[in-house]
Coordinates of C-alpha atoms in Angstrom, one line a residue:
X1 CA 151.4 87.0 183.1
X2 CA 153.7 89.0 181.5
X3 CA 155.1 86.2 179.8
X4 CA 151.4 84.5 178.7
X5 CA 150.7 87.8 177.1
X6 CA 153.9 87.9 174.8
X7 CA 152.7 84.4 173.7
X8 CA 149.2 85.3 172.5
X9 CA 150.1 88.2 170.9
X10 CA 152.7 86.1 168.8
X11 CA 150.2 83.5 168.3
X12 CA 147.7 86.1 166.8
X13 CA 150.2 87.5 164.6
X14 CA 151.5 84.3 163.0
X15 CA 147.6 83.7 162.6
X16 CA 147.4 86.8 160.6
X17 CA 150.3 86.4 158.4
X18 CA 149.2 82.9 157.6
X19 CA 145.7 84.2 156.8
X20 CA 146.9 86.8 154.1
X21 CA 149.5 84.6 152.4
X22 CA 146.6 82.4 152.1
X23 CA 144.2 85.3 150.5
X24 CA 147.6 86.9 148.5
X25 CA 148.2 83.4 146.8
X26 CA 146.9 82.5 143.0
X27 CA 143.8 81.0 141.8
X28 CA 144.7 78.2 140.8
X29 CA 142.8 78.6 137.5
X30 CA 141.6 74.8 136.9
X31 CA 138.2 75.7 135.6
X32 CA 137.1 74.1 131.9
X33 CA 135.2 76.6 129.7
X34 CA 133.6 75.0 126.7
X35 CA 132.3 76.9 123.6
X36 CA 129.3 76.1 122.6
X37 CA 128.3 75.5 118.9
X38 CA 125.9 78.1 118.1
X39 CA 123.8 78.8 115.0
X40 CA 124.4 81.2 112.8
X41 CA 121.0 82.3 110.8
X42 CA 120.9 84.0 107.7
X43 CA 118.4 85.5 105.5
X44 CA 115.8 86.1 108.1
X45 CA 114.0 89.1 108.0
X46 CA 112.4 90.7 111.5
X47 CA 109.4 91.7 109.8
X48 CA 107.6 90.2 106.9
X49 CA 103.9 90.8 105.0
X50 CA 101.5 88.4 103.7
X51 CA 97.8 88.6 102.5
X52 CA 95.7 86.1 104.6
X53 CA 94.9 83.0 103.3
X54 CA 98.7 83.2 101.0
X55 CA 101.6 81.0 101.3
X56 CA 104.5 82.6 103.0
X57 CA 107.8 80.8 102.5
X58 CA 111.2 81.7 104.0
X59 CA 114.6 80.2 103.2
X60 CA 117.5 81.1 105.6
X61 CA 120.4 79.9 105.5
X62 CA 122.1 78.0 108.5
X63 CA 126.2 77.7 109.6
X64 CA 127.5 76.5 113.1
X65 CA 130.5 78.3 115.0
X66 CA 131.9 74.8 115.7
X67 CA 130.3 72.3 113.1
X68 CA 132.0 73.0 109.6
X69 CA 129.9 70.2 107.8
X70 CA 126.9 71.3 109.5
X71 CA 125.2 67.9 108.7
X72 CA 121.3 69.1 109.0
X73 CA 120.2 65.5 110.7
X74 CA 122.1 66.9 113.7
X75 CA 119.4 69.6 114.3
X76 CA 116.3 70.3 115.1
X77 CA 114.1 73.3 113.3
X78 CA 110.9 74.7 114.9
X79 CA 109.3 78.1 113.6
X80 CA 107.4 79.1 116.4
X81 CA 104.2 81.2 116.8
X82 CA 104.5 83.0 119.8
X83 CA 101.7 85.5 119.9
X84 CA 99.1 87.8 118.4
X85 CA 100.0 91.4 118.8
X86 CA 97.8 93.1 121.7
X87 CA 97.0 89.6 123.1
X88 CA 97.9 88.0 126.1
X89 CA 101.0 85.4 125.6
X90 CA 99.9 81.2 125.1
X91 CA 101.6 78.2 124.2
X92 CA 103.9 78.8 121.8
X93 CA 102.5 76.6 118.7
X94 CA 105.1 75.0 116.0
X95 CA 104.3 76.3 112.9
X96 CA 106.7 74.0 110.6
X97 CA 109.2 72.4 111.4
X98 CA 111.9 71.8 108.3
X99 CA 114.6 74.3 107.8
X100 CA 112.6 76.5 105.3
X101 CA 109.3 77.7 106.3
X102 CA 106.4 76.9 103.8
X103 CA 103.0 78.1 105.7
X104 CA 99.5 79.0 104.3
X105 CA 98.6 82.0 106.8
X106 CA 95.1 81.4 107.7
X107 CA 95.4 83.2 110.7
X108 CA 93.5 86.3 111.8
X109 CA 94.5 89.7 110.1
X110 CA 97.0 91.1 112.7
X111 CA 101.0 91.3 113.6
X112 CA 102.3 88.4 115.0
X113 CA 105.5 87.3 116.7
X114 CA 107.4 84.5 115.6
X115 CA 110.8 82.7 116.5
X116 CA 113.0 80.4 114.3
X117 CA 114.3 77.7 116.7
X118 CA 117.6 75.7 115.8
X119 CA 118.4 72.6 118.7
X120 CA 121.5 70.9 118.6
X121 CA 120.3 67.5 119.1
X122 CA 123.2 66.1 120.5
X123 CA 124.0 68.9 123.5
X124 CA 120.1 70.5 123.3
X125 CA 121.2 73.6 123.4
X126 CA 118.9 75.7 121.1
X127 CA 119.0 78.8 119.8
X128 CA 115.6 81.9 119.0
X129 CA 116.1 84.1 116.2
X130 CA 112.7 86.5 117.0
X131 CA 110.8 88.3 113.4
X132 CA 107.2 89.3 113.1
X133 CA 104.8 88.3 110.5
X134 CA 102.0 90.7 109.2
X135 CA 98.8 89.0 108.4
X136 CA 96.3 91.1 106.5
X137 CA 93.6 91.4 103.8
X138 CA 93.3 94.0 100.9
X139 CA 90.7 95.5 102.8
X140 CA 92.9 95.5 106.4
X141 CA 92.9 99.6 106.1
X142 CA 91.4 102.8 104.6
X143 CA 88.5 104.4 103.3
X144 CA 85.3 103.1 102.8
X145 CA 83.0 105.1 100.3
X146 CA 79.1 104.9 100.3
X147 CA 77.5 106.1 97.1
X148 CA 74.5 106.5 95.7
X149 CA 74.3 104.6 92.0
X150 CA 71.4 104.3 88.8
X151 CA 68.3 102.1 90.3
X152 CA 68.3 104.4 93.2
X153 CA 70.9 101.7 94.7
X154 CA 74.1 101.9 96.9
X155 CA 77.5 100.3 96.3
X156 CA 80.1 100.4 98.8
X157 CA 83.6 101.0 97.6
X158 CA 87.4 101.1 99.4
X159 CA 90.5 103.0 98.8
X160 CA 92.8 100.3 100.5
X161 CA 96.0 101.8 101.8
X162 CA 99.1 100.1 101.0
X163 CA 101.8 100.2 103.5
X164 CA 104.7 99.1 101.3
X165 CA 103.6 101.7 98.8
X166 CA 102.6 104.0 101.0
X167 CA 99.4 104.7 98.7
X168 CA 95.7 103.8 97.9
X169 CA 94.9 100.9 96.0
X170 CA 90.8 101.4 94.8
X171 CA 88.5 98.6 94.4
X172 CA 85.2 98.7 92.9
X173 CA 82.4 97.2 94.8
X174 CA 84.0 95.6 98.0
X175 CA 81.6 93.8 99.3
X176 CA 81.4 91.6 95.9
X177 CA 85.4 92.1 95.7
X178 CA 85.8 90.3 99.3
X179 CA 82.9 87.9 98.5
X180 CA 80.4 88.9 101.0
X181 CA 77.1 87.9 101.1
X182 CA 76.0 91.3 101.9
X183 CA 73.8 92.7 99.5
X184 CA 72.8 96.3 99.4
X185 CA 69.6 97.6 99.2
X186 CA 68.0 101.3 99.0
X187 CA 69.5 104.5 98.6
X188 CA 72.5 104.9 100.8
X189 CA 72.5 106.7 104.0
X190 CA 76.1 106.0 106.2
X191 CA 78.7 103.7 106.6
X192 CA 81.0 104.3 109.8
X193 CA 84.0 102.8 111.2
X194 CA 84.3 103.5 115.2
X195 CA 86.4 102.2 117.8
X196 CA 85.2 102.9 121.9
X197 CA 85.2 101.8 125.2
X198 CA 81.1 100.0 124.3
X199 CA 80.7 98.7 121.2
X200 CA 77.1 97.1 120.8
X201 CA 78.1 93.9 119.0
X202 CA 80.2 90.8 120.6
X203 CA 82.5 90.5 118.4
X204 CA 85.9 89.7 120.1
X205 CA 87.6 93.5 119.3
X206 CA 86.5 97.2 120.4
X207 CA 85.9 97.9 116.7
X208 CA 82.5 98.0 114.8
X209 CA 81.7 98.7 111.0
X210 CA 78.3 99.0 109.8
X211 CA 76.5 100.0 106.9
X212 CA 72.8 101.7 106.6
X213 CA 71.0 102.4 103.5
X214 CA 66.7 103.3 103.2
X215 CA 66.0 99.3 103.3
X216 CA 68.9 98.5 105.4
X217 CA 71.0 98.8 108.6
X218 CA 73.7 96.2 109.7
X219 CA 77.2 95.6 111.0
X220 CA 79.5 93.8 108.9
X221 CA 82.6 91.8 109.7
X222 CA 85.4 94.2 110.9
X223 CA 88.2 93.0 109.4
X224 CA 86.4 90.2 106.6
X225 CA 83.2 92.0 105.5
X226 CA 81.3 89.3 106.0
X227 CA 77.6 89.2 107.0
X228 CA 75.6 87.1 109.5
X229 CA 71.9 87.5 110.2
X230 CA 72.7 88.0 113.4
X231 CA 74.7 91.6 112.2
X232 CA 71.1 93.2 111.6
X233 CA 71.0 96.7 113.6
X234 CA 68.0 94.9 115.1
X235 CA 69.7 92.7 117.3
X236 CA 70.7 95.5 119.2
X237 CA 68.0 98.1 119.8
X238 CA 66.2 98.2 122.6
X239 CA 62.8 97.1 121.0
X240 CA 64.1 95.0 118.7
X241 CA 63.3 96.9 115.2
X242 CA 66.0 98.0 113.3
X243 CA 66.5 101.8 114.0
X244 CA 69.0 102.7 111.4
X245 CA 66.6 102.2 108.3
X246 CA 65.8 105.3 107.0
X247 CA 66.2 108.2 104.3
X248 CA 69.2 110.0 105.4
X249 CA 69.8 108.6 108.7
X250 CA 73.5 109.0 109.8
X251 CA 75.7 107.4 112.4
X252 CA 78.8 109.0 113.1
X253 CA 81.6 107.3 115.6
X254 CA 83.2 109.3 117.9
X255 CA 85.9 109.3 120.4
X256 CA 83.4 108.7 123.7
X257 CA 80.0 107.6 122.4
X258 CA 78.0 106.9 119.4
X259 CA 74.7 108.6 118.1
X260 CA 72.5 107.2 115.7
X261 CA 69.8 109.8 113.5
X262 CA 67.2 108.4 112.0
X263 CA 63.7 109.4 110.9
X264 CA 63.1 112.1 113.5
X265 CA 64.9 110.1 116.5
X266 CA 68.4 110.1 118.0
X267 CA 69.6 106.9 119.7
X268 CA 73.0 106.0 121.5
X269 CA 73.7 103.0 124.1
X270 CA 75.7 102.5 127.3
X271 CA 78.4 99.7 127.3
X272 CA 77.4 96.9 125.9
X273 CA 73.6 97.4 126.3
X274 CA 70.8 98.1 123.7
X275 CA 70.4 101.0 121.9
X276 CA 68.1 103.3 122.9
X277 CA 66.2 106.1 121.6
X278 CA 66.8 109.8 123.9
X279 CA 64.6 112.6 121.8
X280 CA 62.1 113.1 124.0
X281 CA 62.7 115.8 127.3
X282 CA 62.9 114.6 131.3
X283 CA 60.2 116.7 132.6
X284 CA 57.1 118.2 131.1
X285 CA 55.9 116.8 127.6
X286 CA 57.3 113.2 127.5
X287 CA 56.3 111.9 123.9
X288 CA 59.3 111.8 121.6
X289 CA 59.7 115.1 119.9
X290 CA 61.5 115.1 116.0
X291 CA 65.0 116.1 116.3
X292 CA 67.1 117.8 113.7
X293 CA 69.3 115.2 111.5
X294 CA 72.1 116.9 113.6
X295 CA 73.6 115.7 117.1
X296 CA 76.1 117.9 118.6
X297 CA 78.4 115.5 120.7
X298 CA 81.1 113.2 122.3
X299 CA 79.4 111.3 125.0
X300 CA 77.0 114.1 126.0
X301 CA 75.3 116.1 123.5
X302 CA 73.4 119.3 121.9
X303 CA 70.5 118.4 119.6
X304 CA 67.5 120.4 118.2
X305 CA 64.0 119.8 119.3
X306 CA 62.2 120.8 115.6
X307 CA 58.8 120.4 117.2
X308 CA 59.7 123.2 118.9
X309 CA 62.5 124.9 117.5
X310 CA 65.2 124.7 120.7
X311 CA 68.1 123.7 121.2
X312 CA 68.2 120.8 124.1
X313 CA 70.7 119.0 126.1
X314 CA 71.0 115.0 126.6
X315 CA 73.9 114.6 129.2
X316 CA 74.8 111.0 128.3
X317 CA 76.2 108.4 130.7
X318 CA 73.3 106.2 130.4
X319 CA 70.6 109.1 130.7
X320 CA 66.9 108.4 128.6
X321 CA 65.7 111.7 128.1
X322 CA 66.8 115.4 127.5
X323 CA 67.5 118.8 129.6
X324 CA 67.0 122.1 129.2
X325 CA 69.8 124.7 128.6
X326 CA 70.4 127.5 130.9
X327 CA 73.0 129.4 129.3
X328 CA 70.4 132.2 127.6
X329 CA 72.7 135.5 127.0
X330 CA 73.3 135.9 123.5
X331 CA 70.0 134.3 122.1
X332 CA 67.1 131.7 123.5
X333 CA 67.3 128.2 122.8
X334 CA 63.7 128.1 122.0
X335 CA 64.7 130.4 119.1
X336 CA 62.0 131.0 116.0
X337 CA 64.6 129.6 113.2
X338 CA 65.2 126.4 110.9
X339 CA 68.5 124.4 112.1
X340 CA 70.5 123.9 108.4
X341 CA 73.9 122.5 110.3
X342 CA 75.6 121.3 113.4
X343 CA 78.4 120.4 114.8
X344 CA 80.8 120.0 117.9
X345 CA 84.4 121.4 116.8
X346 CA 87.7 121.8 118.7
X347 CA 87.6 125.1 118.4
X348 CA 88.1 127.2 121.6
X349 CA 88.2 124.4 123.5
X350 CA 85.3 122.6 122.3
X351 CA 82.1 124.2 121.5
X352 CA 78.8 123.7 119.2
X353 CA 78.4 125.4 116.1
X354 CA 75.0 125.8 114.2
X355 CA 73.7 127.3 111.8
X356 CA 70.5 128.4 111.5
X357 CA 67.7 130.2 109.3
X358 CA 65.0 132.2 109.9
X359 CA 61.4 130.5 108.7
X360 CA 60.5 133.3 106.8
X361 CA 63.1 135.5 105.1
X362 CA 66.4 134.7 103.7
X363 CA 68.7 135.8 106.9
X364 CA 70.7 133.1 108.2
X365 CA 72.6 133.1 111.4
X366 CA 75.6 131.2 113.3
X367 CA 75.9 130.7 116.6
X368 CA 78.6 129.2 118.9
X369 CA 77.9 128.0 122.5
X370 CA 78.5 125.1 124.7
X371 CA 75.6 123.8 127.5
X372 CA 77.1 126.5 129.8
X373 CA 78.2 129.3 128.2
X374 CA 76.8 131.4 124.9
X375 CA 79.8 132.9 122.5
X376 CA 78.7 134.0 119.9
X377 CA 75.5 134.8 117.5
X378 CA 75.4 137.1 114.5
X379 CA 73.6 137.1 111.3
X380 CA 76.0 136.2 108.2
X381 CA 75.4 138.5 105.8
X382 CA 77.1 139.3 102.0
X383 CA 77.4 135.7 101.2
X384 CA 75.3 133.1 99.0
X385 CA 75.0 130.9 102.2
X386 CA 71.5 130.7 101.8
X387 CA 71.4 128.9 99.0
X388 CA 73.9 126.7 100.9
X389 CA 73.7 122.8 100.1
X390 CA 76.4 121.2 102.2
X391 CA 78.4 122.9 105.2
X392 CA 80.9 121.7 107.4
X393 CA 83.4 123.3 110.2
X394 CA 87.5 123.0 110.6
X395 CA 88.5 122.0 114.2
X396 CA 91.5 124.1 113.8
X397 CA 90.2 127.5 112.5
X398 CA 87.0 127.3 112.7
X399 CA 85.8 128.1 109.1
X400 CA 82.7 127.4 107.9
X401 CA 82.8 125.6 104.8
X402 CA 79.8 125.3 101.9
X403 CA 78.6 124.7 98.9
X404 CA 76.1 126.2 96.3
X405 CA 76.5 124.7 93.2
X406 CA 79.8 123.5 92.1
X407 CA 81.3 126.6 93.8
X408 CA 83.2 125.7 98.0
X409 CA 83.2 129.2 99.4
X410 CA 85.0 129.7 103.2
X411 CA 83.6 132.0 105.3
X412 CA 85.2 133.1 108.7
X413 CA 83.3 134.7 111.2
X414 CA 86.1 136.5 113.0
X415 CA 86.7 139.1 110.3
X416 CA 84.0 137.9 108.2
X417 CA 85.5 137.4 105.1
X418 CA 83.6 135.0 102.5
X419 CA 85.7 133.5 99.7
X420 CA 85.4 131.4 96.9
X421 CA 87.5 128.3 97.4
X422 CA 86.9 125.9 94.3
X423 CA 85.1 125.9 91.4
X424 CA 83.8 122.4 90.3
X425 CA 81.6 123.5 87.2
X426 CA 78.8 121.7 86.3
X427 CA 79.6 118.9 88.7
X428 CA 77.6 118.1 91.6
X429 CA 78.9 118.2 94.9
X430 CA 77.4 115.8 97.3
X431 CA 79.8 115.7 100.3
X432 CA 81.9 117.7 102.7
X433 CA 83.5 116.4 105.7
X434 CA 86.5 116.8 107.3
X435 CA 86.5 112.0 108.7
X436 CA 87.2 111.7 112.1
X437 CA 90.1 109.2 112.5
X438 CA 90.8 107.9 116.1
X439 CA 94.3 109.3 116.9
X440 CA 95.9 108.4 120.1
X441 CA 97.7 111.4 122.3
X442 CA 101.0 108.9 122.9
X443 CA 102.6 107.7 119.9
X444 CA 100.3 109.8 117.6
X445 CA 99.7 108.5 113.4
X446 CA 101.0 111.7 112.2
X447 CA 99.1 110.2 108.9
X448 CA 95.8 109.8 110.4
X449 CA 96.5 113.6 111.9
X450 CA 97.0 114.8 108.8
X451 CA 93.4 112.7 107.1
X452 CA 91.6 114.3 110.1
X453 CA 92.3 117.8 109.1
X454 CA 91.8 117.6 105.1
X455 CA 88.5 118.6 103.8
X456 CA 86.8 115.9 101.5
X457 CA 85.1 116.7 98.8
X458 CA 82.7 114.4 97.1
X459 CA 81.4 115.4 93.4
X460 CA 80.1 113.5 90.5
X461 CA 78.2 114.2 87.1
X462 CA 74.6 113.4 87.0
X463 CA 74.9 111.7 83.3
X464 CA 77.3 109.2 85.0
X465 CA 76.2 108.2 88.5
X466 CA 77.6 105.0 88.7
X467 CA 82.0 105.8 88.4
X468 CA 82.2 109.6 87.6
X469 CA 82.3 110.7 91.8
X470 CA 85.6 111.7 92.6
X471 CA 87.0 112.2 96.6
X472 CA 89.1 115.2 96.8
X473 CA 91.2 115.4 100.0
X474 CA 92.2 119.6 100.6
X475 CA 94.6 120.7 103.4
X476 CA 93.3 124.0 104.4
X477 CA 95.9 127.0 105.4
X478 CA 95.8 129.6 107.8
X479 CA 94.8 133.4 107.2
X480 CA 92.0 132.3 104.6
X481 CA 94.8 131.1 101.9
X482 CA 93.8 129.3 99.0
X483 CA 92.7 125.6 99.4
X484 CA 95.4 123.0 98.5
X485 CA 94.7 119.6 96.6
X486 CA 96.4 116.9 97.9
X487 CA 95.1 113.6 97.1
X488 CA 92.5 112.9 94.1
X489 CA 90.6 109.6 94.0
X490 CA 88.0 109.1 91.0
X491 CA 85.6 106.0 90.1
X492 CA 82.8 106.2 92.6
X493 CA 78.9 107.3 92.2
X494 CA 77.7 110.2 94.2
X495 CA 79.5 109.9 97.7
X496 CA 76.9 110.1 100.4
X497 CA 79.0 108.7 103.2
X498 CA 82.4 107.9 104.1
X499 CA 84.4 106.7 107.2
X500 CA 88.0 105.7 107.6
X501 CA 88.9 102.0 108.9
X502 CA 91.8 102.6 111.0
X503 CA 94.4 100.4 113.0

């Protein structure tokens, strides 16, 4: 046994030592590698800009790591479309397919991604060099400007905002100047750009663009201008009249929701259903009561029942009809006064101011409140703001901004100081607004920040309605300090509306 057990063990030791001379000994090495002959692209950009509807034509230059001659018969060129920006991937479609690309881009205004394709024919191995192309129009962003001209007639203008000069680029007229067959009528009311989650018209994107004057109301092409029948504001209220015609009706989008004013009514929608009309209270006296041209709101709101002076509350989300406030601490919201302004601000966290006059007297009052809670009310006094033709609020401070005359005063409540901010002269001022420009909370547009926190200002002389308006754009500083000019566009009528068409 003894014996048996000397063998095995010297059995399982030669077995070993075989085993790792076997793992210690050399690859061999008879593998073949083979280079391949790769193209070597030159002269390609990764980004390029053309108008729609232009010829874009690039010319790169072509060498192969292995083919010296580089005979071109030997390859195969494909400039591939790949996909639209923000749109699910397709088929890749071939674009052209010589060495230089020679395409008229009738394609949609938007960034697409593209890929220049060399095969070798004879091993077809290919080769992607990735770029993007930038389709757009003149009118693909900026402001659009709504003004009043002679005739008691509107014109709609655009300061189109260059990205490779990094400035505005006016043009006169844009709905002639991007041959639509929109043609306005009546004095001008609004013209708002808006991008949300329920845009009433089907028309393949989340944004809308209309245009209302005292004849007219209709959407217009988002990203052409152009005009269908089938655009009318009509075709989307509720009874199937066009809402949106009126003297000074407004239309202002907002982050959530959209409210409509017009002729004593306030009108919104839910999704992608009709617009509907919501002035009229959900208990009590249910006929429509005439609401101040005012709505205070994101997706619910604050607006002010003029038949009887109070402030009401329509809590959106679908709702047909309007609430009471119970929030009375600081004043009632059936309150004895005139409504001159309002507005939802930032301010605090979000609240409602409005500004308000008594019916007989000259005393005029701000207040500051939200549907629960009252924060403030106090008359304003030692100021010319009853002669007040045009107010608005900053978001950040919380100023209250108006005009009489050609003088901008600034008055803030806190330490109520009231100061004289510019001094137009004998020029009219017809507008001031601090435009609402969508700005996302990831990757924030540090320039549509900064649009949304300058103070427009829209004058004009009355011997020259039709190009003497001028949009003044003001950054406003802390403490009260002095208002700052920073941009100064010329060549409209009297601006009565503006909105900013953003990307």
């Amino acid at each position: 046994m003894k014996y048996l057990n000397k063998i095995k063990i010297h059995m399982l030791l030669a077995g070993i030592i075989a085993f790792a001379s076997y793992a210690c000994k050399k690859d061999p090495g008879n593998y073949v590698y083979t280079t391949v002959n790769e193209a070597m692209v030159n002269g390609l950009d990764t980004f390029y800009r053309v108008n729609q509807g232009e010829v874009l034509t690039i010319k790169p230059t072509i060498s192969f790591t292995k083919d010296q001659i580089a005979d071109k018969a030997n390859y195969k060129f494909s400039w591939l479309s790949i996909k639209r920006a923000g749109y699910n991937s397709g088929i890749p479609k071939v674009m052209d397919s010589t060495l230089t690309f020679n395409v008229k881009m009738n394609e949609n205004v938007g960034v697409y991604e593209y890929a220049f394709r060399v095969t070798d024919k004879k091993t077809g191995v290919w080769k992607d060099t990735p770029f993007k192309i930038f389709v757009k129009n003149k009118i693909y962003e900026g402001w659009y400007i709504l003004s009043e001209i002679t005739g008691k007639q509107s014109r709609l203008d655009m300061l189109s905002y260059r990205e490779d000069t990094k400035k505005y680029e006016f043009i006169s007229d844009v709905l002639v100047a991007s041959k639509s067959s929109l043609k306005l009528k009546g004095v001008p009311s609004f013209v708002t750009f808006f991008n949300t989650n329920s845009v009433p018209i089907t028309n393949g994107t989340l944004d809308a663009l209309v245009v209302g004057t005292s004849e007219m109301a209709t959407f217009l092409g988002v990203d052409t201008l152009e005009y269908k029948p089938t655009y009318d504001f009509s075709f989307f209220v509720q009874n199937k009249t066009n809402a949106g015609i009126g003297v000074g009706s407004k239309l202002e989008g907002r982050p959530l929701s959209v409210f409509l004013w017009a002729n004593g009514n306030v009108y919104t929608h839910q999704r992608s259903g009709p617009i509907f009309p919501v002035n009229q209270m959900a208990t009590g006296i249910v006929t429509p009561f005439r609401a101040a041209p005012f709505v205070s709101g994101w997706n619910d709101a604050i607006l002010f029942n003029e038949t009887l002076s109070e402030f009401v509350w329509y809590p959106g989300n679908g709702a047909k009809s309007c609430q009471k406030i119970e929030n009375e601490t600081l004043f009632k919201n059936k309150i004895d006064k005139n409504l001159l302004f309002m507005k939802l601000v930032a301010y605090n966290g979000g609240e409602t101011f409005a500004i308000l006059k008594d019916k007989t007297g000259g005393k005029v009052y701000l207040a500051r409140f939200t549907v629960g809670k009252q924060n403030y009310f106090e008359e304003i006094t030692n100021t010319p703001i009853v002669q007040a033709e045009n107010f608005e609020v900053s978001e950040d401070f919380g100023y209250i901004f108006y005009n009489v005359g050609g003088k901008i005063y600034e008055y803030d409540f806190n330490v109520k100081v009231n100061k004289q901010m510019a001094d137009y002269g004998s020029r009219k001022i017809s507008l001031l607004k601090f435009q609402y420009v969508k700005v996302e909370t990831k990757n924030i547009n540090q320039r549509y920040l900064a649009i949304t926190k300058r103070l427009a200002v829209g004058s004009y002389d009355e011997s020259n309605l039709n190009s003497s308006g001028t949009l003044d754009l003001y950054s406003i500083p802390p403490i009260n300090g002095q208002l700052v000019k920073k941009e100064s566009f010329s060549g409209f009528g009297k601006i009565v509306s503006t909105t900013y068409r953003s990307r």
